[in-house]
Amino acid sequence: MKTKRIVTLLLSSLLLVGCDKTSEIVQPEQSEHKHNYVETETLEAKCTAKGIRTLKCECGETKVEEIPALGHDYYLCEEVLPTYSYKGYEKHYQCTRCDLWFDMNNKEAPKSAFELEEAGDEVALSVNGVEKGKFVKTNVPNQNGGIDVVWSSVEGIELKKDDVISLNKPGSVNTKYGFFGDDKLDNKKVKADGVYNIEFISTPNGFGLTFIDATPVEPALVVKVNNDRYALNEVTYADNTTKTYIYGYINLNVNDVLTVVDEINNNTVYNYNDLADDSNWNVYDFHKGTNDTIVMDKAGKYGIEFSRGGDKKISITKAFAPQSLTGDVEVYLGENYPSVPMEEITYAVGSKQYNLSTWYAFNENIVNNEDNKLALANGMTIYEVTAELQAGLKFTVSITDSANETLINADHLVNYSGEKDSVTIDGNLLKVNKTGTYLIGYYPAYDSIFVYEMQNQSNNQIYVMGAVSAQLIPDSNNEIKIENQHFESSKYISFGKMENNGMTFLPITIGSNVPEDVAKVTNSGDTYLLMFYKAGTFTITYNVNTHVATITYELDAVAATPDYSHNLEITFLYMDAGNSKKQVMNFTANNPIATLLNFALNQSTIIMGIQIMDKTIWESYTYSTSDNTLEFGIVTNPDLFDTLGSFKVVKTTGNYNITFNLANCTIDFQLAQAN
């Protein structure tokens, strides 16, 4: 340590000896620091939000800069019309950056505000903004177990050059749908004058129209079979008074879809719900299809009759090729019973019975029946027998010669009169479900069977038909009585007597002071119907000699309206997949409206009605479409429902907003979301 200190002192002395004057210590100049900022972090600006940029110098100093909002980049989107598969959109702006939607005044709105609803099962054809026809969708079962979609066509429409064609929602020409046309159109305008049949298809890319040149077609009362059109002819019955409209005969196939359309009066459609009572029994040949159409279950030759005597009802009859008889005609009762011979009855050409029975066949307006007319040219032969048949027995008509026995298939039953389901078709045979006396007949000229139920028949027996089926014997005053019988509105009865030439309908005159809005008599030719227009309990005394019906009645009470200031429990009743279900609705006292919001309903669900329990006075009320105490309000879109008798059936699965108005007993459905 001492050595180190000595060396240090010597060095200091030497330095001092070398300087002859005092030394200055000079400090170097220092330059001004310049920041070199580098962007280190950035929050990008958006359409309506400012951005932030962060910068930092190497010396550690930072600063923040604001980036102005970009504003929307508007892109004009033209109108896109909807189709059956896709929604459309109104003309609008969209921002290319943020995807927000704006109206034509650049006001922001949700996407849903611009949506155009896709088309339903009916699409209207408009010319220059005026509806001229309608395309209707029908689901037709095919032979592979699937469903074929069939759209009707618009036929015989006259168009002028430059007419503008559009498709729209029926009744709303401003609700348009997208479509593409064939070479008869130029940008939705007709190229040339002409009369066209317009065929319609639905594809994933939109609706398509095909224009086919056609000869002018006069509006008429027509039978529509799929896309084919058959004009009904006005025909007068053999009584020279009863008018009707007939097309006979049409060759129909399984799954053919049939309606009657009145083209003269706003294309009014008549369907399964408009079947006459003499066709309703024939459930084996057809059934109710989509949109209440008539769908064929059997193939064959059918005659279509409409509005007999002005009743606006459809009758369907079938005919077969004539049968050449080579043996005995009998009623076959199965292998365990002997067959019953049938009596042959022949009516000569020109006789009254011949003329009454064959006028239809020889009418000039009846076509496709040359073989039947030929079989009737030399007279009309029928075979009949009256037999007591036990329930459970199966039978048909047989033709037996020395070598063979030919059984007539039960499908050849063309007419049945009697209590519903007393006789039904069971495979190739007819089955008796009710023990009784039956008249069985066979008509070789049409190879057809007819059956009349004649249980407890008597020469004086009076048949009551319609809403009541009974056979009654007049008392000593020549009167029959129907006591305390309840009839719903729109039901009817008629009276008849069996004579040698078949059933004769008896005239009816109301002898008591009954208002016409309660009951009155209507007639179609020789058929008289006692119609009931209000529901109630009736007693009817009918005099067979004077044909006067004396009526007393008590109408059903109209359901009282509950007090909605009370504590009410309101329940919505419906049937889903065959199971009765119910759901309590939301209700607040002093408000007449009860609701069910966003309530799930499946396709084919049946709307049964409303049940109310007044927990203040413990009274209950039931409202139902079946007795007209519950009606659908004006908000309900009728296209959402099918009709099943007096009930409504849901067509579209989805979530519904349901409201019930206690003030007027109406229920409304709005589709919130289809599934």
Tab-separated table of N, CA and C in Angstrom, residues 104-218:
chain	number	residue	atom	x	y	z
A	104	MET	N	-82.911	4.722	-48.870
A	104	MET	CA	-82.470	5.575	-49.961
A	104	MET	C	-82.160	6.992	-49.508
A	105	ASN	N	-82.466	7.304	-48.245
A	105	ASN	CA	-82.081	8.599	-47.657
A	105	ASN	C	-80.879	8.458	-46.733
A	106	ASN	N	-80.171	7.329	-46.890
A	106	ASN	CA	-78.971	7.045	-46.081
A	106	ASN	C	-79.274	6.912	-44.591
A	107	LYS	N	-80.510	6.553	-44.266
A	107	LYS	CA	-80.863	6.330	-42.867
A	107	LYS	C	-80.693	4.856	-42.545
A	108	GLU	N	-79.931	4.584	-41.475
A	108	GLU	CA	-79.663	3.199	-41.107
A	108	GLU	C	-80.944	2.494	-40.663
A	109	ALA	N	-81.089	1.213	-41.044
A	109	ALA	CA	-82.225	0.384	-40.650
A	109	ALA	C	-81.765	-1.063	-40.599
A	110	PRO	N	-82.441	-1.908	-39.812
A	110	PRO	CA	-82.046	-3.327	-39.765
A	110	PRO	C	-82.325	-4.017	-41.100
A	111	LYS	N	-81.588	-5.065	-41.347
A	111	LYS	CA	-81.746	-5.834	-42.585
A	111	LYS	C	-83.184	-6.282	-42.785
A	112	SER	N	-83.843	-6.655	-41.690
A	112	SER	CA	-85.217	-7.173	-41.791
A	112	SER	C	-86.189	-6.141	-42.348
A	113	ALA	N	-85.838	-4.841	-42.210
A	113	ALA	CA	-86.726	-3.795	-42.709
A	113	ALA	C	-86.812	-3.797	-44.224
A	114	PHE	N	-85.856	-4.414	-44.897
A	114	PHE	CA	-85.820	-4.404	-46.356
A	114	PHE	C	-86.225	-5.752	-46.943
A	115	GLU	N	-86.465	-6.755	-46.082
A	115	GLU	CA	-86.771	-8.088	-46.588
A	115	GLU	C	-88.153	-8.131	-47.231
A	116	LEU	N	-88.259	-8.855	-48.322
A	116	LEU	CA	-89.527	-9.107	-48.996
A	116	LEU	C	-89.855	-10.584	-48.822
A	117	GLU	N	-91.048	-10.872	-48.308
A	117	GLU	CA	-91.437	-12.238	-47.956
A	117	GLU	C	-91.484	-13.138	-49.192
A	118	GLU	N	-90.988	-14.370	-49.026
A	118	GLU	CA	-91.043	-15.307	-50.136
A	118	GLU	C	-92.487	-15.684	-50.459
A	119	ALA	N	-92.691	-16.207	-51.649
A	119	ALA	CA	-94.031	-16.514	-52.138
A	119	ALA	C	-94.631	-17.699	-51.391
A	120	GLY	N	-95.965	-17.769	-51.377
A	120	GLY	CA	-96.679	-18.894	-50.785
A	120	GLY	C	-97.106	-19.890	-51.853
A	121	ASP	N	-98.183	-20.613	-51.582
A	121	ASP	CA	-98.641	-21.668	-52.485
A	121	ASP	C	-99.559	-21.161	-53.583
A	122	GLU	N	-99.800	-19.850	-53.615
A	122	GLU	CA	-100.569	-19.244	-54.693
A	122	GLU	C	-99.829	-18.009	-55.189
A	123	VAL	N	-99.699	-17.888	-56.490
A	123	VAL	CA	-99.000	-16.759	-57.104
A	123	VAL	C	-99.903	-16.186	-58.180
A	124	ALA	N	-100.130	-14.873	-58.133
A	124	ALA	CA	-101.010	-14.225	-59.100
A	124	ALA	C	-100.209	-13.763	-60.314
A	125	LEU	N	-100.827	-13.865	-61.480
A	125	LEU	CA	-100.264	-13.332	-62.726
A	125	LEU	C	-100.949	-12.003	-62.997
A	126	SER	N	-100.144	-10.941	-63.169
A	126	SER	CA	-100.695	-9.617	-63.440
A	126	SER	C	-100.203	-9.113	-64.782
A	127	VAL	N	-101.070	-8.393	-65.468
A	127	VAL	CA	-100.745	-7.769	-66.753
A	127	VAL	C	-100.973	-6.276	-66.600
A	128	ASN	N	-99.900	-5.511	-66.756
A	128	ASN	CA	-99.959	-4.054	-66.587
A	128	ASN	C	-100.523	-3.667	-65.223
A	129	GLY	N	-100.146	-4.450	-64.199
A	129	GLY	CA	-100.542	-4.145	-62.828
A	129	GLY	C	-101.927	-4.614	-62.437
A	130	VAL	N	-102.600	-5.397	-63.310
A	130	VAL	CA	-103.949	-5.893	-63.014
A	130	VAL	C	-103.905	-7.418	-63.000
A	131	GLU	N	-104.395	-8.035	-61.901
A	131	GLU	CA	-104.380	-9.492	-61.795
A	131	GLU	C	-105.290	-10.116	-62.851
A	132	LYS	N	-104.752	-11.140	-63.540
A	132	LYS	CA	-105.494	-11.795	-64.611
A	132	LYS	C	-105.639	-13.299	-64.399
A	133	GLY	N	-104.947	-13.848	-63.450
A	133	GLY	CA	-105.017	-15.291	-63.225
A	133	GLY	C	-104.208	-15.672	-62.015
A	134	LYS	N	-104.183	-16.965	-61.716
A	134	LYS	CA	-103.496	-17.425	-60.510
A	134	LYS	C	-102.902	-18.802	-60.754
A	135	PHE	N	-101.670	-18.977	-60.285
A	135	PHE	CA	-101.012	-20.274	-60.305
A	135	PHE	C	-101.100	-20.857	-58.892
A	136	VAL	N	-101.595	-22.085	-58.771
A	136	VAL	CA	-101.818	-22.703	-57.458
A	136	VAL	C	-100.984	-23.966	-57.355
A	137	LYS	N	-100.257	-24.088	-56.243
A	137	LYS	CA	-99.401	-25.253	-56.002
A	137	LYS	C	-100.199	-26.375	-55.350
A	138	THR	N	-99.966	-27.595	-55.814
A	138	THR	CA	-100.576	-28.784	-55.226
A	138	THR	C	-99.500	-29.840	-55.028
A	139	ASN	N	-99.480	-30.462	-53.856
A	139	ASN	CA	-98.571	-31.577	-53.589
A	139	ASN	C	-99.269	-32.882	-53.940
A	140	VAL	N	-98.709	-33.613	-54.886
A	140	VAL	CA	-99.341	-34.835	-55.368
A	140	VAL	C	-98.456	-36.030	-55.017
A	141	PRO	N	-98.966	-36.986	-54.225
A	141	PRO	CA	-98.164	-38.189	-53.931
A	141	PRO	C	-97.830	-38.935	-55.215
A	142	ASN	N	-96.576	-39.401	-55.320
A	142	ASN	CA	-96.196	-40.175	-56.497
A	142	ASN	C	-96.079	-41.657	-56.149
A	143	GLN	N	-95.828	-42.460	-57.161
A	143	GLN	CA	-95.808	-43.911	-56.972
A	143	GLN	C	-94.598	-44.386	-56.177
A	144	ASN	N	-93.605	-43.513	-55.996
A	144	ASN	CA	-92.411	-43.879	-55.231
A	144	ASN	C	-92.523	-43.520	-53.754
A	145	GLY	N	-93.699	-43.057	-53.361
A	145	GLY	CA	-93.898	-42.690	-51.963
A	145	GLY	C	-93.499	-41.269	-51.652
A	146	GLY	N	-93.039	-40.529	-52.659
A	146	GLY	CA	-92.648	-39.139	-52.457
A	146	GLY	C	-93.772	-38.190	-52.852
A	147	ILE	N	-93.390	-36.921	-53.010
A	147	ILE	CA	-94.352	-35.884	-53.343
A	147	ILE	C	-93.884	-35.148	-54.595
A	148	ASP	N	-94.767	-35.014	-55.567
A	148	ASP	CA	-94.514	-34.195	-56.739
A	148	ASP	C	-95.244	-32.868	-56.567
A	149	VAL	N	-94.550	-31.778	-56.890
A	149	VAL	CA	-95.150	-30.449	-56.817
A	149	VAL	C	-95.733	-30.110	-58.187
A	150	VAL	N	-97.020	-29.824	-58.208
A	150	VAL	CA	-97.710	-29.498	-59.454
A	150	VAL	C	-98.300	-28.097	-59.320
A	151	TRP	N	-97.975	-27.227	-60.283
A	151	TRP	CA	-98.546	-25.883	-60.324
A	151	TRP	C	-99.564	-25.829	-61.447
A	152	SER	N	-100.697	-25.196	-61.180
A	152	SER	CA	-101.700	-25.025	-62.223
A	152	SER	C	-101.196	-24.015	-63.254
A	153	SER	N	-101.877	-23.945	-64.389
A	153	SER	CA	-101.507	-23.011	-65.445
A	153	SER	C	-102.608	-21.966	-65.609
A	154	VAL	N	-102.288	-20.915	-66.339
A	154	VAL	CA	-103.283	-19.915	-66.724
A	154	VAL	C	-103.497	-20.072	-68.219
A	155	GLU	N	-104.732	-20.325	-68.602
A	155	GLU	CA	-104.993	-20.689	-69.990
A	155	GLU	C	-105.883	-19.670	-70.687
A	156	GLY	N	-105.623	-19.516	-72.001
A	156	GLY	CA	-106.472	-18.694	-72.852
A	156	GLY	C	-106.450	-17.224	-72.515
A	157	ILE	N	-105.294	-16.683	-72.121
A	157	ILE	CA	-105.212	-15.271	-71.763
A	157	ILE	C	-104.751	-14.465	-72.980
A	158	GLU	N	-105.474	-13.415	-73.286
A	158	GLU	CA	-105.162	-12.571	-74.444
A	158	GLU	C	-104.186	-11.473	-74.027
A	159	LEU	N	-103.053	-11.366	-74.738
A	159	LEU	CA	-102.015	-10.387	-74.418
A	159	LEU	C	-101.707	-9.533	-75.635
A	160	LYS	N	-101.339	-8.276	-75.394
A	160	LYS	CA	-100.966	-7.340	-76.444
A	160	LYS	C	-99.471	-7.061	-76.389
A	161	LYS	N	-98.915	-6.664	-77.535
A	161	LYS	CA	-97.499	-6.300	-77.594
A	161	LYS	C	-97.208	-5.206	-76.564
A	162	ASP	N	-96.118	-5.363	-75.854
A	162	ASP	CA	-95.634	-4.437	-74.818
A	162	ASP	C	-96.429	-4.500	-73.516
A	163	ASP	N	-97.387	-5.434	-73.398
A	163	ASP	CA	-97.989	-5.666	-72.080
A	163	ASP	C	-96.888	-6.088	-71.107
A	164	VAL	N	-96.936	-5.552	-69.886
A	164	VAL	CA	-95.918	-5.856	-68.878
A	164	VAL	C	-96.429	-6.979	-67.971
A	165	ILE	N	-95.657	-8.051	-67.896
A	165	ILE	CA	-96.021	-9.211	-67.085
A	165	ILE	C	-95.327	-9.125	-65.731
A	166	SER	N	-96.067	-9.415	-64.674
A	166	SER	CA	-95.468	-9.491	-63.340
A	166	SER	C	-96.149	-10.592	-62.547
A	167	LEU	N	-95.439	-11.089	-61.541
A	167	LEU	CA	-95.987	-12.060	-60.600
A	167	LEU	C	-96.083	-11.390	-59.242
A	168	ASN	N	-97.156	-11.633	-58.543
A	168	ASN	CA	-97.333	-10.963	-57.260
A	168	ASN	C	-98.155	-11.823	-56.309
A	169	LYS	N	-98.178	-11.399	-55.067
A	169	LYS	CA	-99.014	-12.034	-54.065
A	169	LYS	C	-100.473	-11.753	-54.404
A	170	PRO	N	-101.353	-12.795	-54.396
A	170	PRO	CA	-102.752	-12.554	-54.739
A	170	PRO	C	-103.370	-11.454	-53.890
A	171	GLY	N	-104.000	-10.500	-54.575
A	171	GLY	CA	-104.635	-9.391	-53.880
A	171	GLY	C	-103.699	-8.262	-53.532
A	172	SER	N	-102.431	-8.374	-53.892
A	172	SER	CA	-101.445	-7.335	-53.555
A	172	SER	C	-100.468	-7.185	-54.724
A	173	VAL	N	-100.851	-6.362	-55.706
A	173	VAL	CA	-100.026	-6.244	-56.914
A	173	VAL	C	-98.683	-5.582	-56.624
A	174	ASN	N	-98.562	-4.932	-55.474
A	174	ASN	CA	-97.282	-4.293	-55.125
A	174	ASN	C	-96.296	-5.269	-54.494
A	175	THR	N	-96.779	-6.462	-54.115
A	175	THR	CA	-95.890	-7.489	-53.569
A	175	THR	C	-95.485	-8.400	-54.717
A	176	LYS	N	-94.350	-8.093	-55.342
A	176	LYS	CA	-93.959	-8.774	-56.572
A	176	LYS	C	-92.935	-9.867	-56.297
A	177	TYR	N	-92.892	-10.841	-57.227
A	177	TYR	CA	-91.964	-11.954	-57.129
A	177	TYR	C	-91.078	-11.995	-58.373
A	178	GLY	N	-89.869	-12.529	-58.181
A	178	GLY	CA	-88.937	-12.639	-59.287
A	178	GLY	C	-89.258	-13.822	-60.187
A	179	PHE	N	-89.014	-13.667	-61.491
A	179	PHE	CA	-89.247	-14.770	-62.422
A	179	PHE	C	-88.431	-14.547	-63.688
A	180	PHE	N	-88.305	-15.608	-64.474
A	180	PHE	CA	-87.695	-15.508	-65.789
A	180	PHE	C	-88.672	-16.081	-66.806
A	181	GLY	N	-88.718	-15.481	-67.982
A	181	GLY	CA	-89.656	-15.898	-69.012
A	181	GLY	C	-88.945	-16.477	-70.213
A	182	ASP	N	-89.735	-16.995	-71.162
A	182	ASP	CA	-89.136	-17.572	-72.364
A	182	ASP	C	-88.994	-16.496	-73.440
A	183	ASP	N	-88.803	-16.920	-74.685
A	183	ASP	CA	-88.518	-15.960	-75.753
A	183	ASP	C	-89.734	-15.170	-76.198
A	184	LYS	N	-90.885	-15.399	-75.569
A	184	LYS	CA	-92.057	-14.578	-75.882
A	184	LYS	C	-92.016	-13.239	-75.141
A	185	LEU	N	-91.065	-13.102	-74.210
A	185	LEU	CA	-90.930	-11.871	-73.434
A	185	LEU	C	-89.606	-11.201	-73.725
A	186	ASP	N	-89.608	-9.882	-73.654
A	186	ASP	CA	-88.392	-9.083	-73.735
A	186	ASP	C	-88.386	-8.148	-72.538
A	187	ASN	N	-87.555	-8.483	-71.532
A	187	ASN	CA	-87.487	-7.683	-70.308
A	187	ASN	C	-88.876	-7.511	-69.688
A	188	LYS	N	-89.567	-8.645	-69.537
A	188	LYS	CA	-90.890	-8.721	-68.912
A	188	LYS	C	-92.006	-8.135	-69.768
A	189	LYS	N	-91.704	-7.752	-71.020
A	189	LYS	CA	-92.731	-7.234	-71.922
A	189	LYS	C	-93.052	-8.258	-73.002
A	190	VAL	N	-94.351	-8.351	-73.341
A	190	VAL	CA	-94.789	-9.285	-74.372
A	190	VAL	C	-94.323	-8.787	-75.734
A	191	LYS	N	-93.760	-9.691	-76.527
A	191	LYS	CA	-93.217	-9.300	-77.829
A	191	LYS	C	-94.300	-9.153	-78.894
A	192	ALA	N	-95.372	-9.961	-78.821
A	192	ALA	CA	-96.353	-9.951	-79.906
A	192	ALA	C	-97.747	-10.222	-79.372
A	193	ASP	N	-98.748	-9.637	-80.045
A	193	ASP	CA	-100.141	-9.913	-79.706
A	193	ASP	C	-100.413	-11.408	-79.818
A	194	GLY	N	-101.318	-11.906	-78.978
A	194	GLY	CA	-101.680	-13.310	-79.093
A	194	GLY	C	-102.495	-13.787	-77.912
A	195	VAL	N	-102.981	-15.015	-78.035
A	195	VAL	CA	-103.666	-15.701	-76.936
A	195	VAL	C	-102.748	-16.827	-76.476
A	196	TYR	N	-102.494	-16.889	-75.159
A	196	TYR	CA	-101.471	-17.788	-74.652
A	196	TYR	C	-102.004	-18.659	-73.517
A	197	ASN	N	-101.475	-19.881	-73.463
A	197	ASN	CA	-101.533	-20.691	-72.249
A	197	ASN	C	-100.188	-20.521	-71.554
A	198	ILE	N	-100.207	-20.172	-70.269
A	198	ILE	CA	-98.962	-19.884	-69.546
A	198	ILE	C	-98.737	-20.970	-68.511
A	199	GLU	N	-97.643	-21.699	-68.670
A	199	GLU	CA	-97.263	-22.737	-67.718
A	199	GLU	C	-96.259	-22.170	-66.727
A	200	PHE	N	-96.266	-22.715	-65.529
A	200	PHE	CA	-95.554	-22.119	-64.394
A	200	PHE	C	-94.713	-23.195	-63.718
A	201	ILE	N	-93.460	-22.877	-63.448
A	201	ILE	CA	-92.604	-23.787	-62.686
A	201	ILE	C	-91.912	-23.003	-61.581
A	202	SER	N	-91.497	-23.718	-60.555
A	202	SER	CA	-90.740	-23.115	-59.459
A	202	SER	C	-89.391	-23.811	-59.366
A	203	THR	N	-88.308	-23.038	-59.468
A	203	THR	CA	-86.965	-23.581	-59.368
A	203	THR	C	-86.231	-22.868	-58.241
A	204	PRO	N	-85.090	-23.393	-57.782
A	204	PRO	CA	-84.322	-22.701	-56.744
A	204	PRO	C	-83.887	-21.301	-57.164
A	205	ASN	N	-83.809	-21.055	-58.479
A	205	ASN	CA	-83.372	-19.752	-58.972
A	205	ASN	C	-84.523	-18.797	-59.232
A	206	GLY	N	-85.749	-19.232	-59.024
A	206	GLY	CA	-86.883	-18.350	-59.245
A	206	GLY	C	-87.986	-19.048	-60.002
A	207	PHE	N	-89.062	-18.308	-60.232
A	207	PHE	CA	-90.183	-18.832	-60.987
A	207	PHE	C	-89.895	-18.733	-62.479
A	208	GLY	N	-90.455	-19.668	-63.233
A	208	GLY	CA	-90.303	-19.648	-64.676
A	208	GLY	C	-91.655	-19.684	-65.356
A	209	LEU	N	-91.797	-18.893	-66.437
A	209	LEU	CA	-93.027	-18.843	-67.209
A	209	LEU	C	-92.755	-19.293	-68.634
A	210	THR	N	-93.611	-20.174	-69.135
A	210	THR	CA	-93.532	-20.606	-70.526
A	210	THR	C	-94.832	-20.214	-71.211
A	211	PHE	N	-94.723	-19.470	-72.310
A	211	PHE	CA	-95.886	-18.975	-73.034
A	211	PHE	C	-96.112	-19.858	-74.259
A	212	ILE	N	-97.312	-20.458	-74.333
A	212	ILE	CA	-97.654	-21.349	-75.434
A	212	ILE	C	-98.808	-20.730	-76.212
A	213	ASP	N	-98.617	-20.577	-77.526
A	213	ASP	CA	-99.684	-20.019	-78.359
A	213	ASP	C	-100.940	-20.873	-78.238
A	214	ALA	N	-102.081	-20.210	-78.111
A	214	ALA	CA	-103.343	-20.936	-77.941
A	214	ALA	C	-104.450	-20.230	-78.697
A	215	THR	N	-105.461	-20.978	-79.035
A	215	THR	CA	-106.647	-20.362	-79.611
A	215	THR	C	-107.447	-19.720	-78.488
A	216	PRO	N	-108.208	-18.664	-78.780
A	216	PRO	CA	-108.967	-17.988	-77.716
A	216	PRO	C	-109.897	-18.964	-76.993
A	217	VAL	N	-109.932	-18.865	-75.676
A	217	VAL	CA	-110.777	-19.722	-74.855
A	217	VAL	C	-111.785	-18.855	-74.116
A	218	GLU	N	-113.052	-19.131	-74.332
A	218	GLU	CA	-114.089	-18.377	-73.644
A	218	GLU	C	-114.174	-18.830	-72.188
